[in-house]
Amino acid sequence: MPHPESKQTSPLPGVPTQRGWAPLALAGLVFLASLLLTYWAWNSARRDVVADLGAQFDYRARDLANSTGRRMAVYEQVLRGTRGFMRGNVAISRAEFAEYFRIQNLQEHFPGIEALGIASIIPPRQVAEHQAAVRAQGFPDYTTHPDTSLGLITSITHIEPFAGRNLRAFGFDMYGEPTRRAAMIAARDSGAAAVRARWCWCRKAAMPSRAS
């Protein structure tokens, strides 16, 4: 005996039973909307973070440039003071230069300054005479270095503090090194402080036109 078909009823009174793919499609639309909303929120936050990082980088870069400029201005003032002390004369004793350096107390007030020196021009025909004169002052191993054939020789004849690795600079020909030579030429031609790369800071007074 056949059973009569059972009638499907809605689980909630008054709400018709949904058939087919409608519930799945609705769930997919909700998921897609949520996904798009999440992506928009993430992308917006990412843009905010990138903009904030860019602003911070620009601020730090400007601050670093300003602080470097101020520090270089201080270093230039130190060179101005040295030029005033020398008054265009390189024929000063090492004791006088050491006393001037001690009085300035640069290592305490300006710890970034590793050394203060004077480079003198030596005509090629007077190199042997110059070396003999310096050796006679108590430096038997003194020599100008490195050997170059540029037709112009300079030598760091005064440097303070005269100790440690600064001793290697004694007699060094800065003009024989391209980067330092560029700074020395710029300082000579302009009469102002000049800097090339990160480790050569020269002023006209540091490379006087007289031979020592």
Coordinates of N, CA and C in Angstrom, one line a residue:
M1 N 0.8 -1.2 0.0 CA 0.0 0.0 0.0 C 0.9 1.2 0.0
P2 N 0.8 2.1 -1.0 CA 1.7 3.2 -1.1 C 1.4 4.2 0.0
H3 N 2.5 4.8 0.5 CA 2.4 5.8 1.5 C 2.2 7.2 0.9
P4 N 1.4 8.0 1.4 CA 1.3 9.3 0.9 C 2.5 10.1 1.1
E5 N 2.8 11.0 0.1 CA 4.1 11.8 0.2 C 3.9 12.8 1.4
S6 N 5.0 12.7 2.1 CA 5.0 13.6 3.3 C 5.3 15.0 2.8
K7 N 4.6 16.0 3.4 CA 4.8 17.4 3.1 C 5.9 18.0 3.8
Q8 N 6.8 18.7 3.0 CA 7.9 19.4 3.7 C 7.4 20.7 4.3
T9 N 7.8 20.8 5.5 CA 7.4 22.0 6.2 C 8.6 22.8 6.6
S10 N 8.4 24.1 6.8 CA 9.5 25.0 7.1 C 9.9 24.8 8.6
P11 N 11.2 24.9 8.9 CA 11.5 24.7 10.3 C 11.0 25.8 11.1
L12 N 10.7 27.0 10.5 CA 10.1 28.1 11.3 C 8.7 28.4 10.7
P13 N 7.8 28.5 11.5 CA 6.4 28.8 11.0 C 6.4 30.1 10.2
G14 N 5.8 30.1 9.1 CA 5.6 31.3 8.3 C 6.8 31.6 7.4
V15 N 7.9 30.8 7.4 CA 9.0 31.0 6.6 C 9.1 29.9 5.6
P16 N 9.1 30.2 4.3 CA 9.1 29.1 3.3 C 10.5 28.5 3.2
T17 N 10.5 27.2 2.9 CA 11.7 26.4 2.8 C 12.4 26.8 1.5
Q18 N 13.7 27.2 1.6 CA 14.5 27.6 0.5 C 15.1 26.3 -0.2
R19 N 15.0 26.3 -1.5 CA 15.5 25.1 -2.2 C 16.6 25.5 -3.1
G20 N 17.4 24.6 -3.6 CA 18.4 24.8 -4.7 C 19.7 25.4 -4.1
W21 N 20.3 26.3 -5.0 CA 21.6 26.9 -4.7 C 21.5 28.3 -4.0
A22 N 20.3 28.7 -3.7 CA 20.2 30.1 -3.2 C 21.0 30.3 -1.9
P23 N 20.9 29.3 -0.9 CA 21.6 29.6 0.3 C 23.2 29.6 0.1
L24 N 23.6 28.7 -0.8 CA 25.1 28.7 -1.1 C 25.5 30.0 -1.8
A25 N 24.7 30.4 -2.7 CA 25.0 31.7 -3.4 C 25.1 32.9 -2.5
L26 N 24.1 32.9 -1.6 CA 24.1 34.0 -0.6 C 25.3 34.0 0.3
A27 N 25.7 32.8 0.8 CA 26.9 32.6 1.6 C 28.1 33.1 0.8
G28 N 28.2 32.7 -0.5 CA 29.3 33.1 -1.3 C 29.4 34.6 -1.4
L29 N 28.3 35.3 -1.6 CA 28.2 36.7 -1.8 C 28.7 37.4 -0.5
V30 N 28.2 36.9 0.7 CA 28.6 37.4 2.0 C 30.1 37.2 2.2
F31 N 30.7 36.0 1.8 CA 32.1 35.8 1.9 C 32.9 36.7 1.1
L32 N 32.5 36.9 -0.2 CA 33.2 37.8 -1.1 C 33.1 39.2 -0.6
A33 N 32.0 39.7 -0.1 CA 31.9 41.0 0.4 C 32.9 41.2 1.6
S34 N 32.9 40.2 2.4 CA 33.8 40.3 3.6 C 35.3 40.3 3.2
L35 N 35.6 39.5 2.1 CA 36.9 39.4 1.6 C 37.4 40.8 1.0
L36 N 36.5 41.4 0.2 CA 36.8 42.7 -0.4 C 36.9 43.8 0.7
L37 N 36.1 43.7 1.7 CA 36.1 44.7 2.8 C 37.4 44.5 3.6
T38 N 37.8 43.3 3.8 CA 39.1 43.0 4.5 C 40.3 43.5 3.7
Y39 N 40.3 43.2 2.4 CA 41.4 43.7 1.5 C 41.4 45.2 1.5
W40 N 40.3 45.9 1.4 CA 40.3 47.3 1.4 C 40.9 47.9 2.7
A41 N 40.5 47.3 3.8 CA 41.0 47.8 5.1 C 42.5 47.5 5.2
W42 N 42.9 46.3 4.8 CA 44.4 46.0 4.8 C 45.2 47.0 3.9
N43 N 44.7 47.2 2.7 CA 45.4 48.1 1.8 C 45.4 49.5 2.3
S44 N 44.3 50.0 2.9 CA 44.3 51.3 3.5 C 45.3 51.5 4.6
A45 N 45.4 50.4 5.5 CA 46.3 50.5 6.6 C 47.8 50.4 6.1
R46 N 48.0 49.6 5.0 CA 49.3 49.5 4.4 C 49.8 50.9 3.9
R47 N 48.9 51.6 3.2 CA 49.2 52.9 2.6 C 49.5 53.9 3.7
D48 N 48.8 53.8 4.8 CA 49.0 54.7 5.9 C 50.4 54.4 6.6
V49 N 50.7 53.1 6.7 CA 52.0 52.8 7.3 C 53.2 53.2 6.3
V50 N 53.0 53.0 5.0 CA 54.1 53.4 4.1 C 54.2 55.0 4.1
A51 N 53.1 55.7 4.1 CA 53.2 57.1 4.2 C 53.8 57.6 5.5
D52 N 53.5 56.9 6.6 CA 54.1 57.3 7.9 C 55.6 57.0 7.9
L53 N 56.0 55.9 7.3 CA 57.4 55.6 7.2 C 58.2 56.5 6.3
G54 N 57.5 56.9 5.2 CA 58.2 57.9 4.3 C 58.3 59.2 5.0
A55 N 57.3 59.7 5.8 CA 57.4 60.9 6.5 C 58.5 60.9 7.5
Q56 N 58.6 59.7 8.2 CA 59.7 59.6 9.2 C 61.1 59.6 8.6
F57 N 61.2 58.9 7.4 CA 62.5 58.9 6.7 C 62.9 60.3 6.3
D58 N 61.9 61.0 5.7 CA 62.2 62.4 5.2 C 62.7 63.3 6.4
Y59 N 62.0 63.1 7.5 CA 62.4 63.9 8.7 C 63.7 63.6 9.2
R60 N 64.0 62.2 9.3 CA 65.3 61.8 9.8 C 66.4 62.3 8.8
A61 N 66.1 62.2 7.5 CA 67.1 62.6 6.5 C 67.4 64.1 6.6
R62 N 66.4 64.9 6.7 CA 66.6 66.3 6.9 C 67.4 66.6 8.2
D63 N 67.0 65.9 9.2 CA 67.6 66.2 10.5 C 69.1 65.8 10.4
L64 N 69.4 64.7 9.8 CA 70.8 64.2 9.6 C 71.6 65.2 8.8
A65 N 71.0 65.7 7.7 CA 71.7 66.7 6.8 C 71.9 68.0 7.6
N66 N 71.0 68.4 8.4 CA 71.2 69.6 9.1 C 72.2 69.5 10.2
S67 N 72.2 68.4 10.9 CA 73.2 68.1 12.0 C 74.6 68.0 11.4
T68 N 74.7 67.3 10.2 CA 76.0 67.2 9.5 C 76.5 68.5 9.1
G69 N 75.6 69.4 8.5 CA 76.0 70.7 8.1 C 76.5 71.5 9.3
R70 N 75.8 71.4 10.4 CA 76.3 72.2 11.6 C 77.6 71.7 12.1
R71 N 77.8 70.3 12.1 CA 79.1 69.8 12.5 C 80.2 70.2 11.5
M72 N 79.9 70.2 10.2 CA 81.0 70.7 9.3 C 81.3 72.2 9.5
A73 N 80.3 73.0 9.8 CA 80.5 74.4 10.1 C 81.4 74.6 11.3
V74 N 81.3 73.7 12.3 CA 82.1 73.7 13.5 C 83.6 73.4 13.1
Y75 N 83.7 72.3 12.3 CA 85.0 71.9 11.9 C 85.7 73.0 11.0
E76 N 84.9 73.6 10.2 CA 85.5 74.7 9.4 C 86.0 75.8 10.3
Q77 N 85.2 76.1 11.4 CA 85.7 77.1 12.3 C 87.0 76.8 13.0
V78 N 87.2 75.5 13.2 CA 88.5 75.0 13.8 C 89.6 75.3 12.8
L79 N 89.3 75.1 11.5 CA 90.4 75.4 10.5 C 90.6 76.9 10.4
R80 N 89.6 77.7 10.6 CA 89.8 79.1 10.5 C 90.6 79.6 11.7
G81 N 90.4 78.9 12.9 CA 91.2 79.3 14.0 C 92.7 78.9 13.8
T82 N 92.9 77.7 13.1 CA 94.3 77.3 12.8 C 94.9 78.2 11.8
R83 N 94.2 78.7 10.9 CA 94.7 79.6 9.9 C 95.1 80.9 10.6
G84 N 94.3 81.4 11.5 CA 94.6 82.6 12.3 C 95.9 82.4 13.1
F85 N 96.0 81.2 13.7 CA 97.2 80.9 14.5 C 98.5 80.9 13.6
M86 N 98.4 80.4 12.4 CA 99.5 80.3 11.6 C 99.9 81.6 10.9
R87 N 98.8 82.4 10.6 CA 99.0 83.7 9.9 C 99.8 83.5 8.6
G88 N 99.5 82.5 7.9 CA 100.2 82.2 6.6 C 101.6 81.7 6.7
N89 N 102.1 81.4 7.9 CA 103.5 80.9 8.1 C 103.5 79.5 8.5
V90 N 104.2 78.7 7.7 CA 104.3 77.2 8.1 C 105.6 77.0 8.9
A91 N 106.4 78.0 9.0 CA 107.6 77.8 9.7 C 107.4 77.9 11.2
I92 N 106.5 77.1 11.8 CA 106.3 77.1 13.2 C 106.8 75.8 13.7
S93 N 107.2 75.8 14.9 CA 107.8 74.6 15.5 C 106.7 73.6 15.9
R94 N 107.1 72.3 16.0 CA 106.1 71.3 16.4 C 105.6 71.5 17.8
A95 N 106.5 72.1 18.6 CA 106.1 72.3 20.0 C 105.1 73.4 20.1
E96 N 105.2 74.5 19.2 CA 104.2 75.5 19.2 C 102.9 75.0 18.7
F97 N 102.9 74.2 17.7 CA 101.7 73.6 17.2 C 101.0 72.6 18.2
A98 N 101.8 71.9 18.8 CA 101.3 70.9 19.9 C 100.7 71.7 21.0
E99 N 101.3 72.8 21.4 CA 100.7 73.7 22.5 C 99.4 74.3 22.0
Y100 N 99.3 74.7 20.8 CA 98.1 75.3 20.3 C 97.0 74.2 20.3
F101 N 97.3 73.0 19.9 CA 96.3 71.9 19.9 C 95.9 71.6 21.3
R102 N 96.8 71.6 22.2 CA 96.5 71.3 23.6 C 95.6 72.4 24.2
I103 N 95.8 73.6 23.9 CA 95.0 74.7 24.4 C 93.6 74.6 23.8
Q104 N 93.5 74.3 22.6 CA 92.1 74.2 22.0 C 91.3 73.0 22.6
N105 N 92.0 72.0 23.0 CA 91.3 70.8 23.7 C 90.3 70.3 22.8
L106 N 90.6 70.1 21.5 CA 89.7 69.6 20.5 C 89.1 68.2 20.8
Q107 N 89.9 67.4 21.3 CA 89.5 66.0 21.5 C 88.3 65.9 22.5
E108 N 88.3 66.9 23.4 CA 87.2 66.9 24.4 C 86.0 67.6 23.9
H109 N 86.2 68.7 23.2 CA 85.0 69.5 22.7 C 84.5 69.0 21.4
F110 N 85.4 68.5 20.5 CA 85.0 68.0 19.2 C 85.6 66.6 19.0
P111 N 85.0 65.6 19.6 CA 85.6 64.2 19.6 C 85.6 63.6 18.2
G112 N 84.9 64.2 17.2 CA 84.9 63.7 15.9 C 86.2 64.1 15.1
I113 N 86.9 65.0 15.6 CA 88.2 65.4 15.0 C 89.3 64.5 15.5
E114 N 89.8 63.6 14.6 CA 90.8 62.7 15.0 C 92.2 63.3 15.0
A115 N 92.4 64.3 14.1 CA 93.7 64.9 14.1 C 93.6 66.3 13.4
L116 N 94.6 67.1 13.7 CA 94.7 68.4 13.1 C 96.1 68.5 12.5
G117 N 96.2 68.8 11.3 CA 97.6 68.8 10.7 C 97.8 69.9 9.7
I118 N 99.1 70.1 9.3 CA 99.5 71.0 8.3 C 100.2 70.3 7.2
A119 N 99.8 70.5 6.0 CA 100.4 69.9 4.8 C 101.2 71.1 4.1
S120 N 102.5 70.9 3.9 CA 103.3 71.9 3.3 C 103.7 71.4 1.9
I121 N 103.8 72.4 1.0 CA 104.3 72.1 -0.4 C 105.8 72.1 -0.4
I122 N 106.3 71.0 -1.1 CA 107.8 70.9 -1.2 C 108.1 70.8 -2.7
P123 N 108.9 71.7 -3.2 CA 109.3 71.6 -4.6 C 110.1 70.3 -4.8
P124 N 109.9 69.6 -5.9 CA 110.6 68.4 -6.1 C 112.1 68.4 -5.9
R125 N 112.7 69.5 -6.3 CA 114.1 69.7 -6.2 C 114.6 69.9 -4.8
Q126 N 113.7 70.1 -3.9 CA 114.0 70.3 -2.5 C 113.6 69.2 -1.5
V127 N 113.1 68.1 -2.1 CA 112.7 67.0 -1.3 C 113.8 66.4 -0.4
A128 N 114.9 66.2 -1.0 CA 116.1 65.6 -0.2 C 116.5 66.6 0.9
E129 N 116.5 67.9 0.6 CA 116.9 68.9 1.6 C 115.8 68.9 2.7
H130 N 114.6 68.8 2.3 CA 113.5 68.8 3.3 C 113.6 67.6 4.2
Q131 N 113.8 66.4 3.7 CA 113.8 65.2 4.5 C 115.0 65.3 5.4
A132 N 116.2 65.8 4.9 CA 117.3 65.9 5.8 C 117.1 66.8 7.0
A133 N 116.4 67.9 6.7 CA 116.1 68.9 7.8 C 115.2 68.3 8.8
V134 N 114.2 67.6 8.4 CA 113.3 67.0 9.4 C 113.9 65.9 10.2
R135 N 114.8 65.1 9.5 CA 115.5 64.0 10.2 C 116.4 64.6 11.2
A136 N 117.0 65.7 11.0 CA 117.9 66.4 11.9 C 117.2 66.9 13.1
Q137 N 115.8 67.0 13.1 CA 115.1 67.5 14.2 C 114.7 66.3 15.1
G138 N 115.2 65.1 14.9 CA 115.0 64.0 15.8 C 114.0 62.9 15.2
F139 N 113.9 62.9 13.9 CA 113.0 61.9 13.2 C 113.8 61.2 12.1
P140 N 114.7 60.3 12.5 CA 115.6 59.7 11.5 C 115.0 58.9 10.5
D141 N 113.7 58.4 10.7 CA 113.1 57.6 9.7 C 112.1 58.4 8.8
Y142 N 112.1 59.7 9.0 CA 111.1 60.5 8.2 C 111.4 60.5 6.7
T143 N 110.3 60.3 6.0 CA 110.4 60.4 4.5 C 109.0 60.8 4.0
T144 N 109.0 61.4 2.9 CA 107.7 61.8 2.2 C 107.3 60.5 1.5
H145 N 106.0 60.3 1.6 CA 105.4 59.0 1.0 C 104.0 59.3 0.6
P146 N 103.5 58.6 -0.4 CA 104.2 57.6 -1.3 C 104.9 58.4 -2.4
D147 N 105.7 57.7 -3.1 CA 106.4 58.4 -4.2 C 105.5 58.6 -5.4
T148 N 105.4 59.8 -5.9 CA 104.5 60.1 -7.0 C 105.3 60.9 -8.0
S149 N 104.8 61.0 -9.2 CA 105.5 61.7 -10.3 C 104.5 62.8 -10.8
L150 N 103.8 63.5 -9.9 CA 102.9 64.5 -10.3 C 103.5 65.9 -10.5
G151 N 104.8 66.0 -10.1 CA 105.5 67.3 -10.2 C 105.3 68.2 -9.1
L152 N 104.4 67.8 -8.1 CA 104.1 68.6 -6.9 C 104.0 67.7 -5.7
I153 N 104.8 68.0 -4.7 CA 104.8 67.1 -3.5 C 104.4 67.9 -2.3
T154 N 103.5 67.3 -1.5 CA 103.2 67.9 -0.2 C 103.6 66.9 0.9
S155 N 103.6 67.4 2.1 CA 104.0 66.5 3.2 C 103.3 67.0 4.4
I156 N 102.7 66.1 5.2 CA 102.1 66.5 6.5 C 103.3 66.7 7.4
T157 N 103.7 67.9 7.7 CA 104.8 68.2 8.5 C 104.5 68.4 10.0
H158 N 103.2 68.7 10.3 CA 102.7 68.9 11.6 C 101.4 68.2 11.8
I159 N 101.3 67.4 12.8 CA 100.0 66.7 13.1 C 99.9 66.5 14.6
E160 N 98.7 66.7 15.1 CA 98.4 66.5 16.5 C 97.1 65.8 16.6
P161 N 96.9 64.9 17.6 CA 97.9 64.4 18.5 C 99.0 63.5 17.7
F162 N 100.2 63.7 18.1 CA 101.3 63.1 17.4 C 101.5 61.7 18.1
A163 N 100.6 60.8 17.8 CA 100.6 59.5 18.5 C 99.7 58.5 17.8
G164 N 99.8 57.3 18.0 CA 99.0 56.3 17.5 C 99.0 56.2 16.0
R165 N 97.9 56.0 15.3 CA 97.9 55.9 13.9 C 98.2 57.2 13.2
N166 N 98.1 58.3 13.9 CA 98.4 59.6 13.3 C 99.9 59.6 12.9
L167 N 100.7 58.8 13.5 CA 102.1 58.8 13.1 C 102.3 58.3 11.7
R168 N 101.4 57.5 11.2 CA 101.5 57.0 9.8 C 101.3 58.2 8.8
A169 N 100.6 59.2 9.2 CA 100.3 60.4 8.4 C 101.5 61.3 8.3
F170 N 102.5 61.2 9.2 CA 103.6 62.1 9.2 C 104.4 61.9 8.0
G171 N 104.5 62.9 7.1 CA 105.3 62.9 5.9 C 104.4 62.4 4.7
F172 N 103.1 62.1 4.9 CA 102.2 61.6 3.9 C 102.0 62.7 2.9
D173 N 102.0 62.4 1.6 CA 101.7 63.3 0.5 C 100.3 63.2 0.1
M174 N 99.4 64.1 0.7 CA 98.0 64.0 0.4 C 97.7 64.3 -1.1
Y175 N 98.6 65.1 -1.7 CA 98.4 65.5 -3.1 C 98.5 64.4 -4.0
G176 N 99.2 63.3 -3.6 CA 99.3 62.1 -4.4 C 98.1 61.2 -4.5
E177 N 97.1 61.5 -3.7 CA 95.9 60.7 -3.6 C 94.8 61.5 -4.3
P178 N 94.1 60.9 -5.3 CA 93.1 61.6 -6.1 C 92.1 62.4 -5.3
T179 N 91.4 61.7 -4.3 CA 90.4 62.3 -3.6 C 90.9 63.5 -2.8
R180 N 92.0 63.3 -2.1 CA 92.5 64.4 -1.3 C 93.0 65.5 -2.1
R181 N 93.6 65.1 -3.3 CA 94.1 66.1 -4.2 C 93.0 67.0 -4.7
A182 N 91.8 66.5 -5.0 CA 90.7 67.3 -5.4 C 90.3 68.2 -4.3
A183 N 90.3 67.8 -3.1 CA 89.9 68.7 -2.0 C 90.9 69.8 -1.8
M184 N 92.2 69.5 -1.9 CA 93.3 70.5 -1.7 C 93.2 71.5 -2.9
I185 N 93.0 71.1 -4.1 CA 92.9 72.0 -5.2 C 91.7 72.9 -5.0
A186 N 90.5 72.4 -4.6 CA 89.3 73.2 -4.4 C 89.6 74.2 -3.3
A187 N 90.3 73.8 -2.2 CA 90.5 74.7 -1.1 C 91.5 75.8 -1.5
R188 N 92.5 75.4 -2.3 CA 93.5 76.4 -2.8 C 92.9 77.4 -3.7
D189 N 92.0 77.0 -4.6 CA 91.5 77.9 -5.6 C 90.4 78.7 -5.1
S190 N 89.6 78.3 -4.1 CA 88.5 79.0 -3.6 C 88.8 79.8 -2.3
G191 N 89.9 79.4 -1.6 CA 90.2 80.0 -0.3 C 89.2 79.7 0.8
A192 N 88.4 78.7 0.5 CA 87.4 78.3 1.5 C 87.6 76.8 1.8
A193 N 86.9 76.3 2.8 CA 87.0 74.9 3.2 C 86.4 74.1 2.1
A194 N 87.0 72.9 1.9 CA 86.5 72.0 0.8 C 86.6 70.6 1.4
V195 N 85.6 69.8 1.0 CA 85.5 68.4 1.4 C 85.2 67.5 0.2
R196 N 85.9 66.4 0.2 CA 85.7 65.4 -0.9 C 85.5 64.0 -0.2
A197 N 84.6 63.2 -0.7 CA 84.3 61.9 -0.1 C 84.0 62.1 1.4
R198 N 84.4 61.3 2.3 CA 84.0 61.4 3.7 C 85.2 61.5 4.6
W199 N 86.4 61.6 4.0 CA 87.6 61.6 5.0 C 88.6 62.6 4.6
C200 N 88.3 63.6 3.8 CA 89.3 64.6 3.5 C 88.7 66.0 3.6
W201 N 89.1 66.8 4.5 CA 88.6 68.1 4.8 C 89.8 69.0 4.8
C202 N 89.8 69.9 3.9 CA 90.9 70.8 3.7 C 90.5 72.3 3.6
R203 N 91.5 73.1 4.0 CA 91.3 74.5 3.9 C 92.6 75.1 3.3
K204 N 92.5 76.3 2.8 CA 93.6 76.9 2.1 C 94.8 77.0 3.0
A205 N 94.5 77.3 4.3 CA 95.6 77.5 5.3 C 96.3 76.1 5.5
A206 N 95.7 75.0 5.3 CA 96.3 73.7 5.5 C 97.2 73.3 4.4
M207 N 97.2 74.1 3.3 CA 98.1 73.8 2.2 C 98.7 75.1 1.7
P208 N 99.6 75.7 2.5 CA 100.2 77.0 2.2 C 101.1 76.9 1.0
S209 N 101.3 78.0 0.3 CA 102.1 78.0 -0.9 C 103.6 78.0 -0.7
R210 N 104.0 78.1 0.6 CA 105.4 78.1 0.9 C 105.9 76.7 1.2
A211 N 107.2 76.5 0.9 CA 107.8 75.2 1.3 C 108.3 75.3 2.7
S212 N 108.2 74.2 3.4 CA 108.7 74.3 4.8 C 110.2 74.1 4.8

